[in-house]
Coordinates of C-alpha atoms and ligand atoms in Angstrom, one line a residue:
Chain A
M208 CA 0.0 -0.1 0.0
L209 CA 2.7 2.4 0.8
Q210 CA 5.5 0.6 -1.0
N211 CA 4.9 2.5 -4.3
I212 CA 5.8 5.9 -3.0
A213 CA 8.9 7.3 -4.7
I214 CA 11.3 9.2 -2.5
G215 CA 11.1 12.8 -3.6
Q216 CA 9.8 13.1 -7.1
Y217 CA 13.1 12.5 -9.0
V218 CA 12.5 11.1 -12.6
P219 CA 15.7 9.7 -13.8
G220 CA 17.0 11.0 -17.3
H221 CA 19.8 12.3 -19.4
S222 CA 18.4 15.7 -20.3
F223 CA 20.3 19.1 -20.0
L224 CA 18.7 19.8 -16.8
H225 CA 19.5 16.3 -15.5
R226 CA 23.1 16.6 -16.2
A227 CA 23.7 20.2 -14.9
D228 CA 25.4 20.4 -11.5
P229 CA 22.9 20.5 -8.5
R230 CA 24.8 23.5 -7.2
S231 CA 24.1 25.7 -10.1
K232 CA 20.5 24.5 -10.1
L233 CA 20.1 25.5 -6.5
L234 CA 21.7 28.8 -6.9
F235 CA 19.7 29.5 -10.1
I236 CA 16.4 28.8 -8.2
I237 CA 17.4 31.4 -5.5
L238 CA 17.9 33.9 -8.2
F239 CA 14.7 33.1 -10.0
A240 CA 12.7 33.3 -6.8
T241 CA 14.1 37.0 -6.4
L242 CA 13.3 37.8 -10.0
V243 CA 9.7 36.6 -9.6
F244 CA 9.1 38.8 -6.7
L245 CA 10.5 41.8 -8.7
A246 CA 8.6 41.2 -11.7
N247 CA 5.6 43.7 -11.7
N248 CA 4.3 44.1 -15.1
T249 CA 3.0 42.2 -18.2
V250 CA 6.3 42.2 -20.0
T251 CA 8.4 40.9 -17.0
Y252 CA 5.7 38.2 -16.1
A253 CA 5.6 37.3 -19.8
V254 CA 9.5 36.8 -19.9
L255 CA 9.4 34.7 -16.8
V256 CA 6.5 32.4 -18.0
A257 CA 8.3 32.0 -21.4
F258 CA 11.6 31.1 -19.6
T259 CA 9.8 28.6 -17.3
L260 CA 8.3 26.9 -20.4
Y261 CA 11.7 26.8 -22.0
A262 CA 13.2 25.2 -19.0
G263 CA 10.3 22.7 -18.9
L264 CA 11.4 21.8 -22.5
L265 CA 14.9 21.4 -21.4
S266 CA 14.0 18.8 -18.8
R267 CA 12.5 16.6 -21.5
L268 CA 9.8 15.6 -19.0
S269 CA 6.2 15.2 -20.1
L270 CA 3.9 18.2 -19.3
G271 CA 1.9 15.9 -17.2
Y272 CA 4.7 15.4 -14.6
I273 CA 5.5 19.0 -14.5
L274 CA 1.9 20.1 -13.9
K275 CA 1.3 17.4 -11.3
S276 CA 3.6 19.4 -9.1
L277 CA 0.9 22.1 -9.1
K278 CA -1.5 19.7 -7.5
P279 CA -0.7 20.5 -3.8
V280 CA -1.1 24.2 -4.4
W281 CA -3.9 24.6 -6.8
I282 CA -6.4 25.3 -3.9
L283 CA -4.1 28.1 -2.7
I284 CA -3.9 29.5 -6.3
V285 CA -7.6 29.6 -6.9
F286 CA -8.1 31.1 -3.4
T287 CA -5.5 33.8 -4.3
I288 CA -7.5 34.6 -7.4
I289 CA -10.7 34.8 -5.8
L290 CA -9.4 36.9 -3.1
H291 CA -7.9 39.5 -5.4
I292 CA -10.8 39.6 -7.8
F293 CA -13.1 40.4 -4.8
L294 CA -11.1 42.5 -2.7
T295 CA -8.3 44.5 -4.7
K296 CA -9.8 47.6 -6.1
G297 CA -8.5 50.3 -8.7
G298 CA -8.6 51.1 -12.3
A299 CA -11.6 50.5 -14.6
V300 CA -14.8 48.9 -13.2
Y301 CA -15.7 45.8 -15.3
F302 CA -18.6 44.5 -13.4
Q303 CA -21.0 46.0 -10.8
W304 CA -23.8 44.5 -8.9
G305 CA -24.9 46.6 -5.8
W306 CA -21.8 47.2 -3.6
F307 CA -19.9 44.4 -5.3
T308 CA -17.5 45.3 -8.0
V309 CA -14.8 43.5 -10.1
E310 CA -12.0 46.1 -11.1
E311 CA -9.0 46.2 -13.4
R312 CA -6.4 46.1 -10.6
G313 CA -8.1 43.2 -9.2
I314 CA -7.9 41.1 -12.2
Q315 CA -4.5 42.0 -12.8
Q316 CA -3.2 41.2 -9.3
A317 CA -5.1 37.8 -9.6
I318 CA -3.3 37.0 -12.6
F319 CA 0.1 38.3 -11.4
I320 CA 0.0 36.6 -8.0
S321 CA -1.2 33.3 -9.1
L322 CA 1.4 33.2 -11.8
R323 CA 4.0 34.1 -9.1
L324 CA 2.9 31.1 -7.1
G325 CA 2.7 28.8 -10.0
L326 CA 6.1 29.7 -11.4
L327 CA 8.0 29.2 -8.1
V328 CA 6.3 25.7 -7.7
V329 CA 7.0 24.7 -11.3
I330 CA 10.6 25.9 -11.3
S331 CA 11.5 24.2 -8.0
S332 CA 9.8 21.0 -9.0
L333 CA 11.9 21.1 -12.1
L334 CA 14.8 20.9 -9.6
T335 CA 13.5 18.0 -7.7
L336 CA 12.3 16.2 -10.7
T337 CA 15.7 16.2 -12.4
T338 CA 18.1 15.9 -9.5
S339 CA 18.3 12.7 -7.3
P340 CA 18.0 13.3 -3.7
I341 CA 21.6 12.3 -3.2
D342 CA 22.8 14.8 -5.6
L343 CA 20.7 17.4 -4.0
T344 CA 22.0 16.8 -0.6
E345 CA 25.5 16.9 -2.0
G346 CA 24.9 20.2 -3.8
L347 CA 23.5 21.6 -0.5
E348 CA 26.3 20.4 1.6
R349 CA 28.8 22.0 -0.8
L350 CA 26.9 25.2 -1.1
L351 CA 26.6 25.5 2.6
G352 CA 30.2 24.6 3.1
P353 CA 31.5 28.0 3.8
F354 CA 28.8 28.4 6.7
G355 CA 30.7 25.6 8.4
R356 CA 33.4 28.0 9.4
I357 CA 31.0 30.0 11.4
G358 CA 29.8 26.9 13.2
V359 CA 27.0 25.7 11.2
P360 CA 27.0 21.8 11.5
V361 CA 27.0 21.5 7.5
H362 CA 28.2 17.9 7.3
E363 CA 25.9 16.6 10.0
I364 CA 22.9 18.3 8.4
A365 CA 23.9 16.7 5.0
L366 CA 24.4 13.3 6.7
M367 CA 21.1 13.5 8.4
M368 CA 19.3 14.4 5.1
S369 CA 20.9 11.4 3.5
I370 CA 20.2 9.0 6.2
A371 CA 16.5 10.3 6.0
I372 CA 16.5 9.6 2.3
R373 CA 17.9 6.1 3.0
F374 CA 15.4 5.3 5.8
I375 CA 12.2 6.8 4.4
P376 CA 11.3 3.6 2.3
T377 CA 12.3 1.4 5.2
L378 CA 10.0 3.1 7.6
M379 CA 7.2 3.3 5.1
E380 CA 7.4 -0.5 4.7
E381 CA 7.4 -0.8 8.6
T382 CA 4.3 1.6 8.8
D383 CA 2.6 -0.7 6.4
K384 CA 3.3 -3.8 8.4
I385 CA 2.1 -2.0 11.7
I386 CA -1.1 -1.0 10.1
K387 CA -1.7 -4.4 8.8
A388 CA -0.9 -6.1 12.3
Q389 CA -3.2 -3.4 14.1
T390 CA -5.9 -3.9 11.6
A391 CA -5.7 -7.8 12.2
R392 CA -6.3 -7.0 15.8
G393 CA -9.4 -5.2 15.0
A394 CA -8.2 -1.6 14.9
N395 CA -10.2 0.7 12.5
F396 CA -8.3 3.6 10.6
T397 CA -10.7 4.5 8.0
S398 CA -13.9 5.3 9.6
G399 CA -15.4 7.1 12.7
S400 CA -15.1 10.9 13.7
L401 CA -12.0 12.6 13.1
V402 CA -11.0 12.5 16.7
K403 CA -11.5 8.7 16.7
R404 CA -9.4 8.3 13.6
A405 CA -6.5 10.5 15.2
Q406 CA -6.6 8.4 18.3
S407 CA -6.4 5.2 16.1
L408 CA -3.0 6.5 14.9
I409 CA -1.5 6.3 18.3
P410 CA -1.0 2.4 18.2
I411 CA 0.7 3.1 14.9
A412 CA 3.0 5.9 15.9
I413 CA 4.2 4.4 19.1
P414 CA 5.7 1.2 17.7
L415 CA 7.0 3.1 14.9
F416 CA 8.9 5.5 17.2
V417 CA 10.2 2.7 19.3
S418 CA 11.6 0.9 16.3
A419 CA 13.0 4.1 14.9
F420 CA 15.1 4.8 18.0
R421 CA 16.2 1.1 18.0
R422 CA 17.2 1.5 14.3
A423 CA 19.1 4.7 15.0
E424 CA 21.0 3.1 17.9
D425 CA 22.0 0.3 15.6
L426 CA 23.0 2.6 12.9
A427 CA 25.2 4.8 15.0
L428 CA 27.0 1.6 16.2
A429 CA 27.4 0.3 12.8
M430 CA 28.7 3.7 11.6
E431 CA 31.3 3.8 14.3
A432 CA 32.3 0.3 13.5
R433 CA 33.0 1.4 10.0
G434 CA 35.3 4.2 11.1
Y435 CA 33.0 7.2 11.1
R436 CA 34.4 10.0 13.0
G437 CA 32.5 13.1 11.8
G438 CA 33.2 15.2 8.7
V439 CA 36.9 16.2 9.3
G440 CA 39.3 14.4 6.9
R441 CA 36.5 12.7 5.0
T442 CA 36.4 12.3 1.2
R443 CA 33.3 11.9 -0.9
L444 CA 32.6 9.4 -3.6
H445 CA 30.5 11.8 -5.7
K446 CA 32.7 14.6 -7.0
L447 CA 30.5 17.4 -8.3
A448 CA 32.0 19.1 -11.3
F449 CA 30.8 22.0 -13.3
S450 CA 30.4 21.7 -17.0
W451 CA 29.5 23.9 -20.1
R452 CA 25.8 23.1 -19.0
D453 CA 26.5 25.2 -15.8
A454 CA 28.1 28.0 -17.8
G455 CA 24.8 28.1 -19.7
I456 CA 22.7 28.3 -16.7
A457 CA 24.8 31.1 -15.3
A458 CA 24.5 33.0 -18.5
A459 CA 20.7 32.4 -18.5
G460 CA 20.5 33.9 -15.0
V461 CA 22.5 37.0 -15.7
L462 CA 20.4 37.6 -18.9
L463 CA 17.2 37.0 -17.1
A464 CA 18.2 39.4 -14.2
I465 CA 19.1 42.2 -16.7
T466 CA 15.9 41.7 -18.7
I467 CA 13.7 41.8 -15.7
G468 CA 15.7 44.7 -14.1
W469 CA 15.4 46.6 -17.4
W470 CA 11.7 46.1 -18.1
R471 CA 10.1 46.1 -14.7
A472 CA 7.9 49.3 -14.0
Chain B
M98 CA 52.9 -12.4 21.3
N99 CA 52.9 -14.9 18.6
E100 CA 52.9 -13.5 15.0
E101 CA 50.3 -16.0 13.9
N102 CA 47.8 -14.4 16.4
L103 CA 45.9 -11.9 14.7
L104 CA 43.6 -11.3 17.6
A105 CA 44.3 -11.8 21.2
L106 CA 42.2 -11.1 24.4
Q107 CA 44.3 -11.3 27.5
E108 CA 42.4 -11.8 30.8
V109 CA 39.8 -9.3 29.4
S110 CA 37.0 -8.3 31.8
Y111 CA 34.0 -6.1 31.1
T112 CA 31.2 -4.7 33.3
Y113 CA 28.0 -3.0 32.4
D114 CA 26.0 -0.7 34.7
D115 CA 22.3 -1.9 34.5
E116 CA 19.4 0.6 35.0
L117 CA 19.5 0.4 38.8
G118 CA 23.2 1.4 38.7
S119 CA 24.5 -1.9 40.0
R120 CA 27.4 -3.3 38.2
V121 CA 27.0 -6.5 36.1
P122 CA 30.2 -8.4 35.0
V123 CA 29.6 -9.5 31.5
L124 CA 33.1 -10.7 30.7
K125 CA 35.2 -12.4 33.4
D126 CA 39.1 -12.8 32.7
V127 CA 38.4 -14.0 29.1
D128 CA 41.6 -15.4 27.3
L129 CA 41.2 -16.0 23.6
T130 CA 43.5 -16.1 20.6
I131 CA 42.3 -16.1 17.0
Q132 CA 44.9 -17.2 14.4
K133 CA 45.4 -15.4 11.1
G134 CA 43.4 -16.8 8.4
S135 CA 41.3 -19.1 10.6
F136 CA 37.5 -19.5 10.6
V137 CA 36.2 -19.2 14.2
S138 CA 32.6 -19.8 15.4
V139 CA 31.4 -18.5 18.7
L140 CA 28.4 -20.1 20.3
G141 CA 26.7 -19.4 23.5
H142 CA 23.0 -18.5 24.5
N143 CA 21.7 -15.0 24.9
G144 CA 23.3 -12.8 27.3
S145 CA 26.6 -14.9 27.4
G146 CA 28.6 -11.9 26.4
K147 CA 29.2 -12.6 22.7
S148 CA 28.4 -9.3 21.4
T149 CA 30.3 -7.6 24.2
M150 CA 33.2 -9.6 23.2
A151 CA 32.9 -8.8 19.5
K152 CA 32.7 -5.0 20.4
L153 CA 35.8 -5.3 22.4
M154 CA 37.6 -6.6 19.3
N155 CA 37.3 -3.6 17.3
A156 CA 37.5 -0.8 20.0
L157 CA 33.8 -0.2 20.1
L158 CA 34.3 -1.0 23.8
L159 CA 37.4 -0.8 25.8
P160 CA 38.4 -3.5 28.3
E161 CA 38.1 -2.8 31.9
G162 CA 40.6 -5.4 32.8
G163 CA 43.1 -7.0 30.6
K164 CA 44.1 -6.2 27.1
V165 CA 42.8 -6.7 23.6
L166 CA 45.5 -6.9 20.8
V167 CA 44.6 -6.6 17.1
A168 CA 47.5 -7.5 14.9
G169 CA 49.7 -6.4 17.9
M170 CA 47.9 -3.1 18.4
D171 CA 46.5 -2.4 21.8
T172 CA 42.8 -1.2 21.5
S173 CA 43.1 1.0 24.4
Q174 CA 45.7 3.0 22.7
G175 CA 43.3 5.9 21.4
E176 CA 45.2 6.7 18.2
L177 CA 45.1 3.3 16.9
V178 CA 41.4 3.1 17.1
W179 CA 40.8 4.0 13.4
E180 CA 43.5 1.6 12.1
I181 CA 41.9 -1.2 14.4
R182 CA 38.4 -0.5 13.0
R183 CA 39.7 -0.8 9.4
H184 CA 41.3 -4.1 10.4
V185 CA 38.3 -5.5 12.1
G186 CA 35.1 -5.3 10.1
M187 CA 31.7 -6.1 11.8
V188 CA 28.4 -7.4 10.4
F189 CA 25.5 -6.9 12.7
Q190 CA 22.3 -8.9 13.0
N191 CA 19.7 -6.6 11.5
P192 CA 20.3 -6.1 7.8
D193 CA 18.3 -3.0 7.6
N194 CA 19.9 -1.0 10.3
Q195 CA 23.4 -1.1 9.1
I196 CA 23.3 0.2 5.6
V197 CA 23.9 3.8 5.7
G198 CA 24.0 4.8 2.0
A199 CA 20.8 5.5 -0.1
T200 CA 22.3 3.3 -2.8
V201 CA 24.6 0.1 -2.8
E202 CA 27.6 2.1 -4.1
D203 CA 27.1 5.0 -1.7
D204 CA 26.9 2.2 1.2
V205 CA 30.1 0.4 0.2
A206 CA 31.7 4.0 -0.3
F207 CA 30.9 5.0 3.4
G208 CA 33.8 3.2 5.0
L209 CA 36.3 4.4 2.3
E210 CA 35.0 8.0 2.7
N211 CA 35.6 7.7 6.5
M212 CA 39.1 6.6 5.8
G213 CA 39.7 9.5 3.4
V214 CA 40.4 7.4 0.5
D215 CA 40.9 9.4 -2.9
P216 CA 37.7 9.4 -4.8
A217 CA 39.4 8.0 -8.0
Q218 CA 40.6 5.0 -6.1
M219 CA 37.3 4.7 -4.3
R220 CA 35.5 3.7 -7.6
Q221 CA 37.9 0.8 -8.2
R222 CA 37.8 -0.4 -4.6
I223 CA 33.9 -0.4 -4.7
D224 CA 33.8 -2.4 -7.9
E225 CA 36.3 -4.9 -6.5
A226 CA 34.5 -5.2 -3.2
L227 CA 31.0 -5.7 -4.9
A228 CA 32.6 -8.2 -7.3
S229 CA 34.0 -10.2 -4.3
V230 CA 30.5 -10.5 -2.9
G231 CA 28.7 -11.0 -6.2
M232 CA 26.8 -8.0 -6.1
E233 CA 28.0 -5.9 -9.0
P234 CA 24.6 -5.7 -11.0
Y235 CA 23.2 -3.8 -7.9
L236 CA 25.7 -1.0 -7.9
L237 CA 23.0 1.6 -8.1
A238 CA 20.1 -0.2 -6.4
Q239 CA 18.4 1.2 -3.4
P240 CA 19.0 -1.0 -0.3
H241 CA 15.4 -1.4 0.7
R242 CA 14.7 -3.4 -2.7
L243 CA 17.3 -6.0 -1.9
S244 CA 16.6 -9.3 0.0
G245 CA 17.8 -9.8 3.5
G246 CA 20.9 -11.9 2.2
Q247 CA 21.7 -9.4 -0.3
K248 CA 21.7 -6.6 2.2
Q249 CA 24.1 -8.5 4.4
R250 CA 26.4 -9.1 1.4
V251 CA 26.4 -5.4 0.8
A252 CA 27.4 -4.9 4.3
I253 CA 30.2 -7.3 3.8
A254 CA 31.2 -5.5 0.6
G255 CA 31.4 -2.3 2.5
I256 CA 33.8 -4.0 4.9
M257 CA 35.9 -5.8 2.1
A258 CA 36.5 -2.4 0.4
M259 CA 38.3 -1.4 3.5
R260 CA 40.6 -4.2 3.0
P261 CA 40.1 -5.8 6.3
S262 CA 42.0 -8.7 8.1
V263 CA 39.0 -9.9 10.1
I264 CA 35.3 -9.9 9.6
I265 CA 33.1 -10.4 12.7
L266 CA 29.6 -11.6 12.0
D267 CA 27.4 -10.9 15.1
E268 CA 24.5 -13.2 14.5
A269 CA 24.5 -11.8 11.0
T270 CA 22.3 -14.8 9.7
A271 CA 19.8 -14.7 12.6
M272 CA 17.2 -12.7 10.8
L273 CA 17.6 -14.3 7.3
D274 CA 15.6 -16.9 5.6
P275 CA 17.3 -20.1 4.9
Q276 CA 18.4 -19.1 1.5
G277 CA 19.7 -15.9 2.7
R278 CA 21.7 -17.7 5.5
Q279 CA 23.3 -20.1 2.9
E280 CA 24.2 -17.0 0.7
V281 CA 26.0 -15.3 3.5
L282 CA 27.7 -18.4 4.8
Q283 CA 28.9 -19.6 1.5
L284 CA 30.3 -16.1 0.9
V285 CA 32.2 -15.8 4.1
R286 CA 33.5 -19.4 3.6
R287 CA 34.8 -18.2 0.3
L288 CA 36.3 -15.1 1.5
N289 CA 38.0 -17.2 4.2
R290 CA 39.4 -19.7 1.9
D291 CA 40.2 -17.6 -1.3
E292 CA 41.1 -14.2 0.1
G293 CA 42.6 -15.3 3.5
I294 CA 40.2 -13.2 5.5
T295 CA 39.9 -14.3 9.2
I296 CA 36.2 -14.9 10.1
I297 CA 34.6 -14.9 13.5
N298 CA 31.0 -16.1 13.1
I299 CA 28.8 -15.5 16.2
T300 CA 25.8 -17.8 15.9
H301 CA 22.9 -19.6 17.4
F302 CA 23.0 -22.3 14.8
P303 CA 25.4 -25.2 15.7
E304 CA 25.1 -26.3 12.0
E305 CA 27.1 -23.1 11.0
A306 CA 30.0 -24.1 13.3
V307 CA 30.6 -27.5 11.7
Y308 CA 32.9 -26.2 9.0
S309 CA 35.0 -23.8 11.3
D310 CA 38.6 -24.3 12.4
K311 CA 37.8 -23.5 15.9
V312 CA 34.7 -23.4 18.0
V313 CA 34.5 -21.3 21.1
V314 CA 31.6 -21.7 23.5
M315 CA 30.8 -18.9 25.9
N316 CA 28.8 -19.2 29.0
A317 CA 28.0 -16.5 31.6
G318 CA 30.9 -14.3 30.6
E319 CA 33.5 -17.1 30.3
V320 CA 35.0 -19.4 27.8
L321 CA 33.5 -22.6 28.5
M322 CA 35.1 -24.6 25.8
E323 CA 37.4 -24.0 22.9
G324 CA 38.6 -26.3 20.2
P325 CA 38.1 -27.9 16.9
P326 CA 34.4 -28.6 16.1
G327 CA 34.9 -32.3 16.6
D328 CA 36.1 -32.1 20.1
V329 CA 33.6 -29.4 21.2
F330 CA 30.4 -31.0 19.9
N331 CA 31.5 -34.5 21.1
Q332 CA 30.6 -33.3 24.6
V333 CA 26.9 -33.3 24.0
E334 CA 26.0 -33.5 27.6
R335 CA 28.1 -30.7 28.7
L336 CA 26.8 -28.5 26.1
K337 CA 23.2 -29.4 26.9
A338 CA 23.8 -28.5 30.6
V339 CA 24.4 -24.9 29.3
G340 CA 21.5 -25.0 27.1
L341 CA 23.1 -25.4 23.8
D342 CA 22.2 -27.6 20.9
V343 CA 24.7 -29.6 18.8
P344 CA 24.6 -30.3 14.9
F345 CA 21.9 -32.5 13.8
A346 CA 24.2 -35.5 13.0
V347 CA 26.0 -35.2 16.4
R348 CA 22.5 -35.2 18.1
L349 CA 21.1 -38.2 16.2
R350 CA 24.3 -40.2 16.8
H351 CA 24.1 -39.3 20.4
M352 CA 20.3 -40.5 20.6
L353 CA 21.3 -43.7 18.7
A354 CA 23.9 -44.5 21.1
A355 CA 21.5 -44.1 24.1
K356 CA 19.5 -46.9 22.3
G357 CA 22.7 -49.0 22.1
I358 CA 23.6 -48.3 18.5
D359 CA 27.2 -47.2 18.4
L360 CA 28.3 -45.3 15.4
P361 CA 31.5 -43.4 14.8
F362 CA 31.5 -39.7 15.6
V363 CA 30.8 -37.5 12.7
L364 CA 29.8 -33.8 12.3
H365 CA 28.2 -33.9 8.8
Q366 CA 24.7 -35.3 8.0
E367 CA 25.9 -36.9 4.8
E368 CA 28.6 -38.9 6.7
L369 CA 26.1 -40.1 9.2
V370 CA 23.8 -41.2 6.5
E371 CA 26.8 -43.2 5.1
H372 CA 27.4 -44.8 8.5
V373 CA 23.9 -45.7 9.0
C374 CA 23.5 -47.3 5.6
R375 CA 26.6 -49.3 6.1
L376 CA 25.4 -50.5 9.5
L377 CA 22.1 -51.6 7.9
L378 CA 24.0 -53.5 5.1
T379 CA 26.3 -55.2 7.3
R380 CA 23.8 -56.4 10.0
Ligands
ADP84 N1 24.4 -1.5 26.8 C1 24.2 -2.2 27.8 N2 23.9 -1.8 29.1 C2 23.8 -2.7 30.0 N3 23.8 -3.9 30.0 C3 24.1 -4.6 28.7 C4 24.4 -3.8 27.7 N4 24.7 -4.5 26.6 C5 24.6 -5.9 27.0 N5 24.3 -5.9 28.3 C6 24.0 -6.9 29.1 O1 25.2 -7.7 29.0 C7 25.0 -9.1 29.0 C8 25.7 -9.7 27.8 O2 25.2 -9.1 26.5 P1 25.8 -9.5 25.1 O3 27.1 -9.4 25.1 O4 24.9 -8.8 24.2 O5 25.3 -11.0 25.0 P2 25.2 -11.9 23.8 O6 25.5 -11.2 22.5 O7 25.9 -13.2 24.0 O8 23.7 -12.2 23.7 C9 23.5 -9.2 29.0 O9 23.1 -9.7 30.2 C10 23.0 -7.8 28.7 O10 21.9 -7.6 29.3
MG85 MG1 24.4 -10.6 20.8

């Protein structure tokens, strides 16, 4: 039942985006997010939408995959649209019914703000769709590296993330087993009031926690036995290396920044 | 110390504090030597101190009394700990809880990364290690998709990549199905024979001990018996007294002897079958 859940949403492939360095993808997303918040007129939004569509093409993923990423936020987007149409006033009045009006600014903001949300979600899922969780962790660790000098436990955070990636499927399987075991004992997880259902999660959560702690203890011992002694003096199997693709991404970032800066109102 | 002794415990004692704060002696003046290149089985029921002894052998624990020597290095000398842990690899009972990497190659790399091996060299050592356990096709597989036996083989590959002298298996077959158990046992027997790796197999299954060079029986924190499997398993009653079983062939011969049918002592089932058939034919 839970077995089929993929870790993250990574879809393996060999496209331009798949093969770019995770560090440049991460840095680009930070830049892109800033630019999305700087965009404030039709031209700048059009440029960002066009760019995002092009990036989508570069990932060689089907449109379906990319649009699926919008699923968790579509309610938020619809809500934003309604809120702006009803509440933001200004400009020409398109529609009037008693005190209720739909005005130009309202329509404009509805479109801009929902685009803003949509663009951010799509571009960050392009990252997670084309980057394996391991590479992502690796990229984060390297990017955050300099913060290690001011006391941020960068290596530990990255190790924690990769251990989480390793153990999510194991714990999923275990949850599945516990649910089955408790169901066999007559537990009911699918009906009853919300409170009842929440209560019925307790017999799942407790054994899961107990076993997770046991696993953590075992793992710590196994890591120590294999000579683990923290991040100092450690080498890494995966060596990240920039390529011409990353130069391309950097150029695209600079170009995009200039365009938005030039055309924003 | 004798050069041939890769591992030596000299009057080693160890004590845990239990929940109530009272001190429970777990190992009492244990003396043991493990020869280089030998296959040693350790038997003993739960709580007899087997895991504690294993942890003392690669400096996960330090002895309270006595000395533990690994290839002549004293485990209580702090600066030698990493070298000792490279020499002595450990495979634990639960296959899931000892795999660190999100893929097989990442897991095998873990020990090498800890040692600070150059990434270019790492590739080659990972490939060699996976080949030595027959798991090359699974280089990029996610651990949770592997069977229990395969997971234990990956764990062994992770150790082999570090070029160890000894592999200690602490009930590494206890959670496996019979096929997985066979896989792991055949693998360590082969590593022992072909690559000269010293193996210490801690186990509950007397059958697994039949092929070893030496059997060590632990009881209540002491070495009760020590010797070739033939000598140890011949003392059926003494083993029974501490709650330990013997291999099937030995047990059957013992039961037949009680009924007045005398057969020569054998360890392997096939040999016993042979003797029984011969007896039936000559009667
Ligand atoms: N971390 C610990 N703290 C306290 N007591 C322990 C601890 N680990 C083991 N013991 C006790 O030490 C004894 C020997 O344990 P162990 O070496 O694990 O035996 P075995 O592996 O033969 O089953 C047991 O009685 C156990 O309860
Ligand atoms: Mg044990």
